Amino acid sequence: LQYTATHCNTLQHNAACHHMTLYRASSLALVFNAGTVQWAWGLDAHHDIDDAPRKNKHSIRVMADVQGPDVAVQQATVNMLADMRVQPAHMLDSLTRAVHSTDVLAPSCIIT
């Protein structure tokens, strides 16, 4: 099963798109690409340190993020780790324990 998601926002007349993919390779390895190095920002509310002046002047997410973690990102991570047969020792009340997928077939495509 291959899953590709695209999420776009319009920022000041420009589209900012985010692409991610999750699939099982022919080797049976689970392949995940978040399309960003900031996937971890959805896992908790603590990010960059406040090193004024900021090294990245465009970063507005420093110290504790007032929006908090993204439960969808947290649950997606739990689901993905379950497919890797890894279970957390402790689960947040807002999340559901997952079981591994029974899908063992690599994606295939025939172009005619």
CSV table of N, CA and C in Angstrom, one decimal:
chain,number,residue,atom,x,y,z
A,1,LEU,N,0.8,-1.2,0.0
A,1,LEU,CA,0.0,0.0,0.0
A,1,LEU,C,0.9,1.2,0.0
A,2,GLN,N,0.8,2.1,-1.0
A,2,GLN,CA,1.5,3.3,-1.0
A,2,GLN,C,0.6,4.4,-0.7
A,3,TYR,N,1.0,5.4,0.1
A,3,TYR,CA,0.2,6.5,0.5
A,3,TYR,C,1.0,7.8,0.2
A,4,THR,N,0.5,8.7,-0.5
A,4,THR,CA,1.2,10.0,-0.7
A,4,THR,C,0.2,11.1,-0.4
A,5,ALA,N,0.6,12.0,0.4
A,5,ALA,CA,-0.3,13.1,0.7
A,5,ALA,C,0.3,14.4,0.3
A,6,THR,N,-0.5,15.3,0.0
A,6,THR,CA,-0.1,16.7,-0.4
A,6,THR,C,-0.9,17.7,0.4
A,7,HIS,N,-0.3,18.6,1.0
A,7,HIS,CA,-1.0,19.7,1.8
A,7,HIS,C,-0.4,21.0,1.3
A,8,CYS,N,-1.3,21.9,0.9
A,8,CYS,CA,-0.8,23.2,0.4
A,8,CYS,C,-1.5,24.3,1.2
A,9,ASN,N,-0.8,25.4,1.4
A,9,ASN,CA,-1.3,26.6,2.0
A,9,ASN,C,-0.9,27.8,1.1
A,10,THR,N,-1.7,28.8,1.0
A,10,THR,CA,-1.3,30.0,0.3
A,10,THR,C,-0.8,31.0,1.2
A,11,LEU,N,0.4,31.4,1.0
A,11,LEU,CA,1.1,32.4,1.9
A,11,LEU,C,1.5,33.6,1.0
A,12,GLN,N,0.9,34.7,1.3
A,12,GLN,CA,1.2,35.9,0.5
A,12,GLN,C,1.3,35.7,-1.0
A,13,HIS,N,0.3,35.2,-1.5
A,13,HIS,CA,0.1,34.9,-3.0
A,13,HIS,C,1.0,33.8,-3.5
A,14,ASN,N,1.6,33.1,-2.7
A,14,ASN,CA,2.5,31.9,-3.1
A,14,ASN,C,1.9,30.7,-2.5
A,15,ALA,N,2.0,29.6,-3.2
A,15,ALA,CA,1.6,28.3,-2.6
A,15,ALA,C,2.8,27.6,-2.0
A,16,ALA,N,2.6,27.2,-0.7
A,16,ALA,CA,3.6,26.4,0.0
A,16,ALA,C,3.0,25.0,0.1
A,17,CYS,N,3.6,24.0,-0.6
A,17,CYS,CA,3.1,22.7,-0.6
A,17,CYS,C,4.0,21.7,0.2
A,18,HIS,N,3.4,20.8,0.8
A,18,HIS,CA,4.2,19.8,1.6
A,18,HIS,C,3.8,18.4,1.1
A,19,HIS,N,4.7,17.6,0.8
A,19,HIS,CA,4.4,16.2,0.3
A,19,HIS,C,5.0,15.2,1.2
A,20,MET,N,4.3,14.1,1.5
A,20,MET,CA,4.9,13.0,2.3
A,20,MET,C,4.4,11.7,1.7
A,21,THR,N,5.2,10.7,2.0
A,21,THR,CA,4.9,9.4,1.4
A,21,THR,C,5.2,8.3,2.4
A,22,LEU,N,4.5,7.2,2.3
A,22,LEU,CA,4.7,6.0,3.2
A,22,LEU,C,4.4,4.8,2.3
A,23,TYR,N,5.4,3.9,2.2
A,23,TYR,CA,5.1,2.7,1.4
A,23,TYR,C,6.1,1.6,1.9
A,24,ARG,N,5.7,0.3,1.5
A,24,ARG,CA,6.5,-0.8,1.8
A,24,ARG,C,7.3,-1.2,0.6
A,25,ALA,N,8.6,-1.2,0.7
A,25,ALA,CA,9.5,-1.5,-0.4
A,25,ALA,C,9.5,-3.0,-0.7
A,26,SER,N,10.0,-3.3,-1.9
A,26,SER,CA,10.1,-4.8,-2.3
A,26,SER,C,10.9,-5.6,-1.3
A,27,SER,N,11.8,-4.9,-0.5
A,27,SER,CA,12.6,-5.6,0.5
A,27,SER,C,11.7,-5.8,1.8
A,28,LEU,N,10.5,-5.3,1.8
A,28,LEU,CA,9.6,-5.3,2.9
A,28,LEU,C,9.9,-4.2,4.0
A,29,ALA,N,10.9,-3.4,3.7
A,29,ALA,CA,11.2,-2.3,4.5
A,29,ALA,C,10.1,-1.2,4.4
A,30,LEU,N,9.7,-0.6,5.5
A,30,LEU,CA,8.7,0.4,5.5
A,30,LEU,C,9.5,1.7,5.3
A,31,VAL,N,9.1,2.4,4.2
A,31,VAL,CA,9.7,3.7,3.8
A,31,VAL,C,8.8,4.9,4.1
A,32,PHE,N,9.3,5.8,4.9
A,32,PHE,CA,8.5,7.0,5.2
A,32,PHE,C,9.4,8.2,4.9
A,33,ASN,N,8.8,9.2,4.3
A,33,ASN,CA,9.4,10.5,4.1
A,33,ASN,C,8.4,11.6,4.4
A,34,ALA,N,8.7,12.3,5.5
A,34,ALA,CA,7.8,13.4,5.9
A,34,ALA,C,7.8,14.6,5.0
A,35,GLY,N,8.8,14.7,4.2
A,35,GLY,CA,8.9,15.9,3.3
A,35,GLY,C,9.4,17.1,4.1
A,36,THR,N,9.8,17.0,5.3
A,36,THR,CA,10.3,18.1,6.1
A,36,THR,C,11.2,17.6,7.2
A,37,VAL,N,12.0,18.4,7.7
A,37,VAL,CA,12.8,18.1,8.8
A,37,VAL,C,12.1,18.5,10.1
A,38,GLN,N,10.9,19.1,9.9
A,38,GLN,CA,10.2,19.6,11.1
A,38,GLN,C,9.0,18.7,11.5
A,39,TRP,N,9.0,17.5,11.1
A,39,TRP,CA,8.0,16.5,11.5
A,39,TRP,C,7.9,16.5,13.1
A,40,ALA,N,9.1,16.5,13.7
A,40,ALA,CA,9.1,16.5,15.2
A,40,ALA,C,8.4,17.6,15.8
A,41,TRP,N,8.2,18.7,15.1
A,41,TRP,CA,7.5,19.9,15.7
A,41,TRP,C,6.0,19.5,16.0
A,42,GLY,N,5.5,18.6,15.3
A,42,GLY,CA,4.1,18.1,15.5
A,42,GLY,C,4.0,17.2,16.7
A,43,LEU,N,5.1,16.7,17.2
A,43,LEU,CA,5.1,15.7,18.3
A,43,LEU,C,5.0,16.3,19.7
A,44,ASP,N,5.6,17.5,19.8
A,44,ASP,CA,5.5,18.2,21.1
A,44,ASP,C,5.5,19.7,20.9
A,45,ALA,N,5.4,20.5,22.0
A,45,ALA,CA,5.2,21.9,21.8
A,45,ALA,C,6.6,22.7,22.0
A,46,HIS,N,7.7,22.0,22.2
A,46,HIS,CA,8.9,22.6,22.5
A,46,HIS,C,9.9,22.5,21.3
A,47,HIS,N,10.3,23.7,20.8
A,47,HIS,CA,11.1,23.7,19.6
A,47,HIS,C,12.4,24.5,19.8
A,48,ASP,N,12.7,25.3,18.8
A,48,ASP,CA,14.0,26.1,18.9
A,48,ASP,C,14.2,26.8,20.2
A,49,ILE,N,15.5,27.1,20.5
A,49,ILE,CA,15.8,27.9,21.6
A,49,ILE,C,15.7,29.4,21.2
A,50,ASP,N,15.4,30.2,22.1
A,50,ASP,CA,15.3,31.7,21.8
A,50,ASP,C,16.7,32.2,21.9
A,51,ASP,N,17.4,32.3,20.8
A,51,ASP,CA,18.8,32.7,20.7
A,51,ASP,C,18.9,34.1,20.1
A,52,ALA,N,18.1,35.1,20.7
A,52,ALA,CA,18.1,36.4,20.1
A,52,ALA,C,19.5,37.0,19.9
A,53,PRO,N,19.8,37.6,18.8
A,53,PRO,CA,19.0,37.6,17.6
A,53,PRO,C,18.9,36.2,17.0
A,54,ARG,N,17.7,35.8,16.5
A,54,ARG,CA,17.5,34.4,16.0
A,54,ARG,C,18.4,34.2,14.8
A,55,LYS,N,18.9,33.0,14.7
A,55,LYS,CA,19.6,32.5,13.6
A,55,LYS,C,18.8,32.5,12.3
A,56,ASN,N,17.5,32.1,12.5
A,56,ASN,CA,16.5,32.1,11.4
A,56,ASN,C,15.5,33.2,11.8
A,57,LYS,N,15.6,34.4,11.2
A,57,LYS,CA,14.7,35.5,11.5
A,57,LYS,C,13.3,35.2,11.1
A,58,HIS,N,13.1,34.2,10.3
A,58,HIS,CA,11.7,33.9,9.8
A,58,HIS,C,11.0,32.9,10.7
A,59,SER,N,11.8,32.3,11.7
A,59,SER,CA,11.2,31.3,12.6
A,59,SER,C,10.4,32.0,13.6
A,60,ILE,N,9.1,31.7,13.7
A,60,ILE,CA,8.3,32.3,14.8
A,60,ILE,C,8.0,31.2,15.9
A,61,ARG,N,8.4,30.0,15.7
A,61,ARG,CA,8.1,28.9,16.7
A,61,ARG,C,9.3,28.7,17.5
A,62,VAL,N,9.4,29.5,18.6
A,62,VAL,CA,10.5,29.3,19.5
A,62,VAL,C,10.0,29.0,20.9
A,63,MET,N,10.8,28.4,21.7
A,63,MET,CA,10.4,28.0,23.1
A,63,MET,C,9.2,27.1,23.1
A,64,ALA,N,8.1,27.4,23.8
A,64,ALA,CA,6.9,26.6,23.8
A,64,ALA,C,6.0,27.1,22.8
A,65,ASP,N,5.5,26.2,21.9
A,65,ASP,CA,4.6,26.6,20.9
A,65,ASP,C,3.2,26.7,21.5
A,66,VAL,N,2.5,27.8,21.3
A,66,VAL,CA,1.2,28.0,21.9
A,66,VAL,C,0.2,27.1,21.3
A,67,GLN,N,0.4,26.7,20.0
A,67,GLN,CA,-0.6,25.8,19.4
A,67,GLN,C,-0.5,24.4,19.9
A,68,GLY,N,0.6,24.1,20.6
A,68,GLY,CA,0.8,22.7,21.1
A,68,GLY,C,1.1,21.7,20.1
A,69,PRO,N,1.2,20.4,20.5
A,69,PRO,CA,1.5,19.4,19.5
A,69,PRO,C,0.3,19.1,18.6
A,70,ASP,N,0.5,18.5,17.5
A,70,ASP,CA,-0.5,18.1,16.5
A,70,ASP,C,-0.9,16.7,16.8
A,71,VAL,N,-2.1,16.4,17.3
A,71,VAL,CA,-2.5,15.1,17.6
A,71,VAL,C,-2.5,14.2,16.4
A,72,ALA,N,-2.8,14.7,15.2
A,72,ALA,CA,-2.8,13.9,14.0
A,72,ALA,C,-1.4,13.4,13.7
A,73,VAL,N,-0.4,14.3,13.9
A,73,VAL,CA,1.0,13.9,13.6
A,73,VAL,C,1.5,12.9,14.7
A,74,GLN,N,1.1,13.1,15.9
A,74,GLN,CA,1.4,12.1,17.0
A,74,GLN,C,0.8,10.7,16.6
A,75,GLN,N,-0.5,10.7,16.3
A,75,GLN,CA,-1.1,9.4,16.0
A,75,GLN,C,-0.5,8.8,14.7
A,76,ALA,N,-0.2,9.5,13.7
A,76,ALA,CA,0.4,9.0,12.5
A,76,ALA,C,1.8,8.4,12.9
A,77,THR,N,2.5,9.0,13.8
A,77,THR,CA,3.8,8.4,14.2
A,77,THR,C,3.6,7.1,15.0
A,78,VAL,N,2.6,7.0,15.8
A,78,VAL,CA,2.3,5.8,16.6
A,78,VAL,C,1.9,4.7,15.6
A,79,ASN,N,1.1,5.0,14.6
A,79,ASN,CA,0.6,4.1,13.6
A,79,ASN,C,1.8,3.6,12.8
A,80,MET,N,2.7,4.5,12.4
A,80,MET,CA,3.9,4.1,11.6
A,80,MET,C,4.8,3.2,12.4
A,81,LEU,N,5.0,3.6,13.6
A,81,LEU,CA,5.9,2.7,14.5
A,81,LEU,C,5.3,1.4,14.7
A,82,ALA,N,4.0,1.3,14.8
A,82,ALA,CA,3.3,0.0,14.9
A,82,ALA,C,3.6,-0.9,13.7
A,83,ASP,N,3.6,-0.3,12.5
A,83,ASP,CA,3.9,-1.0,11.3
A,83,ASP,C,5.3,-1.5,11.3
A,84,MET,N,6.2,-0.9,12.1
A,84,MET,CA,7.6,-1.3,12.3
A,84,MET,C,7.7,-2.2,13.5
A,85,ARG,N,6.5,-2.6,14.0
A,85,ARG,CA,6.4,-3.5,15.2
A,85,ARG,C,7.0,-2.9,16.4
A,86,VAL,N,6.9,-1.6,16.6
A,86,VAL,CA,7.4,-0.9,17.8
A,86,VAL,C,6.2,-0.3,18.5
A,87,GLN,N,6.1,-0.6,19.8
A,87,GLN,CA,5.0,0.0,20.6
A,87,GLN,C,5.6,0.9,21.7
A,88,PRO,N,4.9,2.0,22.0
A,88,PRO,CA,5.4,2.9,23.1
A,88,PRO,C,5.2,2.2,24.4
A,89,ALA,N,6.1,2.5,25.4
A,89,ALA,CA,5.9,2.0,26.7
A,89,ALA,C,4.8,2.7,27.4
A,90,HIS,N,4.6,4.0,27.1
A,90,HIS,CA,3.5,4.8,27.7
A,90,HIS,C,2.8,5.5,26.6
A,91,MET,N,1.5,5.6,26.7
A,91,MET,CA,0.6,6.2,25.6
A,91,MET,C,-0.1,7.4,26.2
A,92,LEU,N,-0.1,8.5,25.5
A,92,LEU,CA,-0.8,9.7,25.9
A,92,LEU,C,-2.3,9.4,25.8
A,93,ASP,N,-3.1,10.0,26.7
A,93,ASP,CA,-4.6,9.7,26.7
A,93,ASP,C,-5.2,10.1,25.3
A,94,SER,N,-4.6,11.1,24.6
A,94,SER,CA,-5.2,11.5,23.4
A,94,SER,C,-5.0,10.6,22.2
A,95,LEU,N,-4.1,9.6,22.4
A,95,LEU,CA,-3.7,8.7,21.3
A,95,LEU,C,-4.3,7.3,21.5
A,96,THR,N,-4.4,6.6,20.3
A,96,THR,CA,-4.9,5.2,20.3
A,96,THR,C,-3.8,4.3,20.0
A,97,ARG,N,-3.6,3.2,20.8
A,97,ARG,CA,-2.6,2.2,20.5
A,97,ARG,C,-2.9,1.6,19.1
A,98,ALA,N,-1.9,1.3,18.3
A,98,ALA,CA,-2.1,0.8,17.0
A,98,ALA,C,-1.5,-0.6,16.9
A,99,VAL,N,-2.0,-1.4,15.9
A,99,VAL,CA,-1.4,-2.7,15.6
A,99,VAL,C,-0.8,-2.6,14.2
A,100,HIS,N,0.1,-3.5,13.9
A,100,HIS,CA,0.8,-3.4,12.6
A,100,HIS,C,-0.1,-3.9,11.5
A,101,SER,N,0.2,-3.3,10.3
A,101,SER,CA,-0.5,-3.6,9.1
A,101,SER,C,-0.2,-5.1,8.7
A,102,THR,N,-1.2,-5.7,8.1
A,102,THR,CA,-1.0,-7.0,7.5
A,102,THR,C,-0.5,-7.0,6.1
A,103,ASP,N,-0.4,-5.8,5.5
A,103,ASP,CA,0.0,-5.6,4.1
A,103,ASP,C,1.5,-5.9,4.0
A,104,VAL,N,1.8,-6.9,3.2
A,104,VAL,CA,3.3,-7.2,3.0
A,104,VAL,C,3.7,-7.1,1.5
A,105,LEU,N,2.8,-6.6,0.7
A,105,LEU,CA,3.0,-6.5,-0.7
A,105,LEU,C,3.6,-5.1,-1.1
A,106,ALA,N,4.6,-5.1,-1.9
A,106,ALA,CA,5.2,-3.8,-2.3
A,106,ALA,C,4.2,-3.2,-3.4
A,107,PRO,N,4.2,-1.9,-3.5
A,107,PRO,CA,3.4,-1.3,-4.5
A,107,PRO,C,3.8,-1.7,-5.9
A,108,SER,N,2.9,-1.8,-6.8
A,108,SER,CA,3.2,-2.1,-8.2
A,108,SER,C,2.4,-1.2,-9.1
A,109,CYS,N,3.0,-1.0,-10.3
A,109,CYS,CA,2.3,-0.1,-11.3
A,109,CYS,C,2.6,-0.7,-12.7
A,110,ILE,N,1.6,-0.8,-13.5
A,110,ILE,CA,1.7,-1.2,-14.9
A,110,ILE,C,1.2,-0.1,-15.8
A,111,ILE,N,2.1,0.4,-16.6
A,111,ILE,CA,1.7,1.5,-17.5
A,111,ILE,C,1.6,0.9,-18.9
A,112,THR,N,0.4,1.1,-19.5
A,112,THR,CA,0.2,0.5,-20.8
A,112,THR,C,0.0,1.6,-21.9
